[in-house]
Short mmCIF file of C-alpha atoms in Angstrom, two decimals:
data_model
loop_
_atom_site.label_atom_id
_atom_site.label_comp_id
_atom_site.label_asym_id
_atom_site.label_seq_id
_atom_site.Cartn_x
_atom_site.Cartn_y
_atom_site.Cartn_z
CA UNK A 1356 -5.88 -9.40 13.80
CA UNK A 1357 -5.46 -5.79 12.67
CA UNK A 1358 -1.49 -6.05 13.81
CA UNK A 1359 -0.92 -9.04 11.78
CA UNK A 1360 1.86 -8.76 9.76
CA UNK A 1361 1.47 -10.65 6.50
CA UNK A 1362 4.07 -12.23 3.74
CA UNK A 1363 4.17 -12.43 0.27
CA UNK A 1364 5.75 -12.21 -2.90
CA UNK A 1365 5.87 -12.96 -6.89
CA UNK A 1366 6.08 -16.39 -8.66
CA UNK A 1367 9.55 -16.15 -9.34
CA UNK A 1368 10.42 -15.34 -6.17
CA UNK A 1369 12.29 -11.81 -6.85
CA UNK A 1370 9.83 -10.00 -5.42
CA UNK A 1371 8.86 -10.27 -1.66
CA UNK A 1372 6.95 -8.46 0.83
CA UNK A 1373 5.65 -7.62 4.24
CA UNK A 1374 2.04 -6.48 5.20
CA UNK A 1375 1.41 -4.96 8.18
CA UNK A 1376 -1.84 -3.96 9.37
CA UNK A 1377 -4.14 -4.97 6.23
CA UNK A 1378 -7.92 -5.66 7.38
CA UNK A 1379 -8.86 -9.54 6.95
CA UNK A 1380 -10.41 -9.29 4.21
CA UNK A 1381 -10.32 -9.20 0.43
CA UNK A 1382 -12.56 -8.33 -2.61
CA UNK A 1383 -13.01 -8.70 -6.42
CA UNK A 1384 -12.74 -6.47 -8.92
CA UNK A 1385 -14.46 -7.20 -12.21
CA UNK A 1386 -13.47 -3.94 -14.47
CA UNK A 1387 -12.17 -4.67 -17.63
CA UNK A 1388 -9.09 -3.17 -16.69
CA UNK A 1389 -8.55 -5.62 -13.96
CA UNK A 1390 -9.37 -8.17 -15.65
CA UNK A 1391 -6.86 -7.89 -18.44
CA UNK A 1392 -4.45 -7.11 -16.04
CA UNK A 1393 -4.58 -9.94 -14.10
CA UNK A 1394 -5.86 -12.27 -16.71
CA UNK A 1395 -9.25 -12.91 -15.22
CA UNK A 1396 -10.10 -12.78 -11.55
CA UNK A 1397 -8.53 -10.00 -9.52
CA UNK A 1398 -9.21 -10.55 -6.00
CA UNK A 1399 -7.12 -7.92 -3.74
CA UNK A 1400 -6.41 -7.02 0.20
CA UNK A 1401 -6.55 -3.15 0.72
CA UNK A 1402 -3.16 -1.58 2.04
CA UNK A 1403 -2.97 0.58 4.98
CA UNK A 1404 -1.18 3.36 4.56
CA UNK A 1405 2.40 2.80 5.13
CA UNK A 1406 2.01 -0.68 5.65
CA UNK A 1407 4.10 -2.53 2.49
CA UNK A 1408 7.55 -2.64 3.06
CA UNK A 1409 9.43 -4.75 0.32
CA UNK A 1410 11.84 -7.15 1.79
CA UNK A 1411 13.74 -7.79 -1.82
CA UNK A 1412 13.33 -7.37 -5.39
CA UNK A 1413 11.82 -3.84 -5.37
CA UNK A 1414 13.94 -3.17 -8.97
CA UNK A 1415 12.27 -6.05 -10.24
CA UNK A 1416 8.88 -4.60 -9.48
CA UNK A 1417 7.40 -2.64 -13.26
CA UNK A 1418 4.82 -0.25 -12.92
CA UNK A 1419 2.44 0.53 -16.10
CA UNK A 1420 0.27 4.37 -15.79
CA UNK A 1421 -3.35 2.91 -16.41
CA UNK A 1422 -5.21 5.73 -16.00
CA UNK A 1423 -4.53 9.59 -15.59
CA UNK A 1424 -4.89 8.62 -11.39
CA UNK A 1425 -3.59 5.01 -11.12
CA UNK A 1426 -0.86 2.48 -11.64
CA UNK A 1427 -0.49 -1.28 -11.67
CA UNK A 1428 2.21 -2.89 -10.44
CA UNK A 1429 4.06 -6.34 -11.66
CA UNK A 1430 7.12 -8.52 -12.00
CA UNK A 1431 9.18 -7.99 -14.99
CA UNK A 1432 10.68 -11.18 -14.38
CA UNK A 1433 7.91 -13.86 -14.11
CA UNK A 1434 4.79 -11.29 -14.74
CA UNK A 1435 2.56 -11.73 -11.67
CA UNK A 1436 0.39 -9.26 -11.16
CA UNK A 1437 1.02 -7.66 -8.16
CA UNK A 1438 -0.78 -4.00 -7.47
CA UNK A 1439 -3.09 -1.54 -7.83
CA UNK A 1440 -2.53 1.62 -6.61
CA UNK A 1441 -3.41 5.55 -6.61
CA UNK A 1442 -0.51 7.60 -8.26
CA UNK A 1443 -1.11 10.15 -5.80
CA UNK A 1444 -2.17 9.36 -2.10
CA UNK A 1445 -1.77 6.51 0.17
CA UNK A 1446 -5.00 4.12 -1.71
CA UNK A 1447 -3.11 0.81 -2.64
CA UNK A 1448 -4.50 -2.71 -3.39
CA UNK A 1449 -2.81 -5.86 -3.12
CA UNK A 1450 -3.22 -9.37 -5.51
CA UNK A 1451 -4.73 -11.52 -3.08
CA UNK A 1452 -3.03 -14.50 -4.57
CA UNK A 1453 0.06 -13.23 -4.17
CA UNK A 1454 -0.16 -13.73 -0.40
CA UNK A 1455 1.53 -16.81 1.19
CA UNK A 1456 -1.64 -17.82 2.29
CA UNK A 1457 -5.01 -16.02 2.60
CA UNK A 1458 -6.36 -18.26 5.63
CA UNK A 1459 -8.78 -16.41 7.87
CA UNK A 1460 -9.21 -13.51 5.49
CA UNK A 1461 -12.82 -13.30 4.13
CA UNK A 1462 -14.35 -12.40 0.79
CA UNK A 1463 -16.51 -9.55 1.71
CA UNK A 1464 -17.27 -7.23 -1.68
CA UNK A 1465 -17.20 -7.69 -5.28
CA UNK A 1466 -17.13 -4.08 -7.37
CA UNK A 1467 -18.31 -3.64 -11.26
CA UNK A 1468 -20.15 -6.77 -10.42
CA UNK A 1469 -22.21 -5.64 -14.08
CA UNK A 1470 -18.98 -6.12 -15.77
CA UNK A 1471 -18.46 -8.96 -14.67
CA UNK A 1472 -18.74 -11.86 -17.63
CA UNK A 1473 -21.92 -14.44 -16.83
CA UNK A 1474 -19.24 -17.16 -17.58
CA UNK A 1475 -18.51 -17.63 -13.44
CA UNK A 1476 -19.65 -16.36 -10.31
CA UNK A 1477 -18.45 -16.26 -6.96
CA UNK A 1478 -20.62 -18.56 -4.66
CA UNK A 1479 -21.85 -16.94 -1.22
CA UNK A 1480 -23.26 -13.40 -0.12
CA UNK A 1481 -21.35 -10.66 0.05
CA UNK A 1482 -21.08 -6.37 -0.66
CA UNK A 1483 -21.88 -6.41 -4.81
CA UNK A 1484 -21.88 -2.92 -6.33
CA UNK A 1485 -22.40 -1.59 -9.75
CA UNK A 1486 -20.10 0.64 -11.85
CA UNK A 1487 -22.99 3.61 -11.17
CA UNK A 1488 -22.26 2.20 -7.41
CA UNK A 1489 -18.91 2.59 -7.44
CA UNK A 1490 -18.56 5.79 -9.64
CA UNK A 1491 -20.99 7.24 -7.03
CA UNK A 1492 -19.44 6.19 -4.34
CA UNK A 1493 -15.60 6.88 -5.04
CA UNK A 1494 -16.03 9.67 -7.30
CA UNK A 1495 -14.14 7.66 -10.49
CA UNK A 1496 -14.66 5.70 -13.57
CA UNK A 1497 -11.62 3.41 -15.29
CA UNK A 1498 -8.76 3.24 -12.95
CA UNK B 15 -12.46 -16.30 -34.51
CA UNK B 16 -12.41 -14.77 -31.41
CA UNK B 17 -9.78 -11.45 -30.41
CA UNK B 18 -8.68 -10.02 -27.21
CA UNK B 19 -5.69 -8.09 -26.11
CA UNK B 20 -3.70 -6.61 -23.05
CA UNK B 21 -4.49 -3.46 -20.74
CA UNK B 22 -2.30 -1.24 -23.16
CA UNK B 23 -2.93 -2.93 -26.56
CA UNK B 24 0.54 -3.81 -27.02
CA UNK B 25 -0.47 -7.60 -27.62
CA UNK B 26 -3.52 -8.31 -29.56
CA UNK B 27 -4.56 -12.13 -29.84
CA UNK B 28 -6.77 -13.59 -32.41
CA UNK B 29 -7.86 -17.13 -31.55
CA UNK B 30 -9.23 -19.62 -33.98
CA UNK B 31 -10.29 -23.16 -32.91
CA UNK B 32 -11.15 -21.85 -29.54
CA UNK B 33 -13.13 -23.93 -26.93
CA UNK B 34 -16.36 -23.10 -26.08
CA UNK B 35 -15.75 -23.52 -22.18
CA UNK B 36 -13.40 -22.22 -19.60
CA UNK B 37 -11.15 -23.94 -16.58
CA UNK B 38 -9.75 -22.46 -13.37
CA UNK B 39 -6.59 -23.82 -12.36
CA UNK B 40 -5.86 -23.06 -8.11
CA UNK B 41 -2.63 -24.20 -7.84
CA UNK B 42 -0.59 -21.68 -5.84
CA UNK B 43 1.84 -20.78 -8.51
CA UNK B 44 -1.36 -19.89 -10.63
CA UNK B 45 -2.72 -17.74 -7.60
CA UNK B 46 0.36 -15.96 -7.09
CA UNK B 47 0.46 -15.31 -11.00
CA UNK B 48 -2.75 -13.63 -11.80
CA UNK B 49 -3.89 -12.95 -8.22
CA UNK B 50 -6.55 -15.88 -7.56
CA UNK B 51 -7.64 -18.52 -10.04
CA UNK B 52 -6.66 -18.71 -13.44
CA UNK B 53 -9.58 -18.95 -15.80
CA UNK B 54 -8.29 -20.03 -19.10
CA UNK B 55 -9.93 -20.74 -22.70
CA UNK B 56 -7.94 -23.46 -24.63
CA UNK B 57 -6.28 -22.59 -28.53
CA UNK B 58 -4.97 -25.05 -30.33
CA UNK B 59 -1.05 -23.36 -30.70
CA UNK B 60 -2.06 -23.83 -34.30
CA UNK B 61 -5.19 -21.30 -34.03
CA UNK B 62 -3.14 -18.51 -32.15
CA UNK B 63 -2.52 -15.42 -33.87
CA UNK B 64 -0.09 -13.36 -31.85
CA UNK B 65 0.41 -9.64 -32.89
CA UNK B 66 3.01 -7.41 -31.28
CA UNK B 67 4.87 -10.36 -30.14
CA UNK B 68 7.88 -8.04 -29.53
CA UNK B 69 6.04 -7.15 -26.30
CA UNK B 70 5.27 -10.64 -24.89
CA UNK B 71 7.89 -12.02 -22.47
CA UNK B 72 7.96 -15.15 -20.94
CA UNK B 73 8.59 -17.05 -17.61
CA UNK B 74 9.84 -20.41 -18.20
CA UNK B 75 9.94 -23.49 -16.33
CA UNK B 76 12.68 -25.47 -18.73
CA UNK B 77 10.70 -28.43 -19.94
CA UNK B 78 7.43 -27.66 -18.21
CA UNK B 79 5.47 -24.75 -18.76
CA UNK B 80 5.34 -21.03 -20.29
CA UNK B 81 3.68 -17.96 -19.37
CA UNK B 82 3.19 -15.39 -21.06
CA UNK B 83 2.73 -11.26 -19.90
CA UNK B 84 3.02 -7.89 -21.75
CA UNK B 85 6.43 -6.67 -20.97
CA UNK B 86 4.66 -2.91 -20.84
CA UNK B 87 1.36 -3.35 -18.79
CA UNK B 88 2.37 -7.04 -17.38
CA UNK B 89 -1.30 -8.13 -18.09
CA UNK B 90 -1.08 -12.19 -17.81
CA UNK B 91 -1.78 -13.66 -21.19
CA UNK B 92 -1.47 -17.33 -21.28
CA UNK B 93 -0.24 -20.71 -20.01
CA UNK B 94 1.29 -23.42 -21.42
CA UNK B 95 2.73 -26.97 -21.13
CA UNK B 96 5.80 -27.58 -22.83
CA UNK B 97 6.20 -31.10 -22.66
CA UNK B 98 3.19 -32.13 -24.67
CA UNK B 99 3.62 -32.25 -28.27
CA UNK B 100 0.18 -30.25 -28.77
CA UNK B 101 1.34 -27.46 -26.45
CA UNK B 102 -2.24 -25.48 -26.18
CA UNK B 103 -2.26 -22.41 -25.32
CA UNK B 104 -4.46 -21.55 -22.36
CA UNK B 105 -5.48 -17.97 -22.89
CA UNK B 106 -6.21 -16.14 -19.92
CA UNK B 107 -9.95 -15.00 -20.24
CA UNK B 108 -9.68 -11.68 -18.88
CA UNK B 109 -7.76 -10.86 -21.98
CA UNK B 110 -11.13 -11.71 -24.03
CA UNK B 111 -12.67 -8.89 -25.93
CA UNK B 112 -16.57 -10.74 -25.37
CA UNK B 113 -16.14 -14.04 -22.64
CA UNK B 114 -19.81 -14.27 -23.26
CA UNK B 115 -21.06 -18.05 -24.22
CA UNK B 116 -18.41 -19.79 -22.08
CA UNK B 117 -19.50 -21.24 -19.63
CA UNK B 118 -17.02 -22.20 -16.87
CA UNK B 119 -16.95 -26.29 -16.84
CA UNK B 120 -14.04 -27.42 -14.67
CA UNK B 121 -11.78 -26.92 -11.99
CA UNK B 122 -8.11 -28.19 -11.35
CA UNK B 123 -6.04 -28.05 -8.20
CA UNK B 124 -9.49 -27.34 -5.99
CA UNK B 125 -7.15 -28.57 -3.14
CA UNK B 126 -5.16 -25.70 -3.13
CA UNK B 127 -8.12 -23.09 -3.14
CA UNK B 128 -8.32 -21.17 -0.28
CA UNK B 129 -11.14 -21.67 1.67
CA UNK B 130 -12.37 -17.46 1.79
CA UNK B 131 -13.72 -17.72 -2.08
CA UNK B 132 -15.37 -20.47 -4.62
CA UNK B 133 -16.79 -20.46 -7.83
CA UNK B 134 -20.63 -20.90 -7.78
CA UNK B 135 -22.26 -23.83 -9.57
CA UNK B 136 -21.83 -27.36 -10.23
CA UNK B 137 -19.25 -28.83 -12.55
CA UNK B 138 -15.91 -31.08 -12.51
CA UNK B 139 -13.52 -30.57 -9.77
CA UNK B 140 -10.31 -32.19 -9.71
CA UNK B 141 -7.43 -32.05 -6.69
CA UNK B 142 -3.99 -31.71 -7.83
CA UNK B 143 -3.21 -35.90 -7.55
CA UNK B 144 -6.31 -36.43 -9.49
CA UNK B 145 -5.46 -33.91 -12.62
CA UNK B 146 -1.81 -35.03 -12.49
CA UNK B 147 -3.05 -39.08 -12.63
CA UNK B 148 -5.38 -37.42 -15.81
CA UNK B 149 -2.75 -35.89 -17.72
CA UNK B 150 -0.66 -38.69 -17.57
CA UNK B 151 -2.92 -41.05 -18.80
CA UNK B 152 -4.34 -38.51 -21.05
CA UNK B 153 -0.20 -38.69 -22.72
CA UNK B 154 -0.59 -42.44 -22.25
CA UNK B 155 -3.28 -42.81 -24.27
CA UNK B 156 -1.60 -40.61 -27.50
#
């Protein structure tokens, strides 16, 4: 399924896009920042490099500087929340929800799972790491 | 009183009156919104204090719903009905400066969920017929 070309887009409808080559899977984020910027629950499929291509609305897409190393990415039309991605490099992440459909994909981490309010959980087993974990691991705190 | 803001701090919020419980809507539109579900706390529109309103823009459905987004960072601030006199404001709960002590008691739309994620635990469920049928007679009824 590696070759599977994917299709998406914004509420509105300005925005669309193609994914090519995304892994089947997905994951949550549970930092703050994600959390305001998506208003909750930001579940997201990692971007290969290269492999977005916008089909229309690319002028309608806003991008806000959230850290010194990353941007987020939304409609200024309708306001969906639509990216995460390094300012510099290839490292991209897209809103899961913003897929036409996420069947067959599987929920396989959940990152800042301590930030994470004990309001709701995910059900199942899966990946969980820390803030330590993932500052460890990827070298970076807010993003 | 409870407070909570956007990713940039253009929009502050200040909520009085708030429930003490959250709901996940998983209708698509909601998914494509924020990204996955939409978790929301309930304000009375009279108990919402909105400051820097000059930065809130809205996507309307004419004589349905609002949402609401920071025209600078595009965080996703709220949802509401239109056509109900009320018109609460669901306040997304990712915008919450402390979420703790609210538990999450229903869930709308579970129909449209995908299958690849669910929230844990057991509570009300409701398909998209079955909230629709409630709403109406919920209107009914006032």
């Amino acid at each position: 399924m590696s070759e599977a070309e994917l299709t998406g887009g914004c509420l509105c409808g300005a925005v669309r896009y193609r994914l090519t080559g995304a892994a089947p899977h997905f994951g949550a984020c549970h930092c703050s920042m994600c959390r305001r910027f998506s208003g909750g629950v930001f579940l997201a499929v990692e971007v290969p490099a290269g492999g977005l291509a916008w089909e229309s609305g690319e002028d309608a897409v806003a991008t806000y500087v959230s850290s010194e190393w990353a941007e987020r990415g939304f409609c200024r039309n309708c306001g969906t929340s639509l990216f995460w991605r390094m300012r510099e490099g290839d490292a991209m992440a897209l809103a899961a929800g913003s897929l036409d459909t996420l069947e067959g994909m599987d929920f396989t981490s959940e990152i800042y799972i301590d930030r994470k309010p004990a309001a709701y959980a995910f059900a199942g087993e899966r990946k969980r790491m820390t803030e330590a974990e993932v500052v460890e691991a990827f070298g970076m705190a807010d993003q | 009183m409870t407070a909570g803001g956007c990713l940039c701090g253009a929009v502050r919020l200040v909520a009085h009156g708030m429930e003490r419980e959250l709901g996940a809507c998983h209708c698509k539109r909601c998914q494509r919104w924020s990204g996955s579900a939409l978790v929301v706390v309930s304000v009375p529109a009279e108990g919402l204090k909105v400051e820097g309103r000059d930065a809130v823009a809205t996507y309307v459905v004419p004589g349905r719903s609002e949402r609401g987004f920071c025209r600078t960072c595009g965080s996703s601030l709220w949802f509401r009905y239109l056509d109900r006199p009320d018109a609460t404001y669901d306040i997304c709960v990712g915008l919450l400066d402390d979420a703790s002590g609210l538990p999450l008691t229903h869930e709308i739309y579970i129909d449209e969920k995908p299958d690849g994620y669910a929230f844990a635990g057991e509570h009300r469920r409701e398909t998209g017929a079955e909230r629709e049928a409630r709403r109406m007679r919920e209107e009914s009824a006032e």
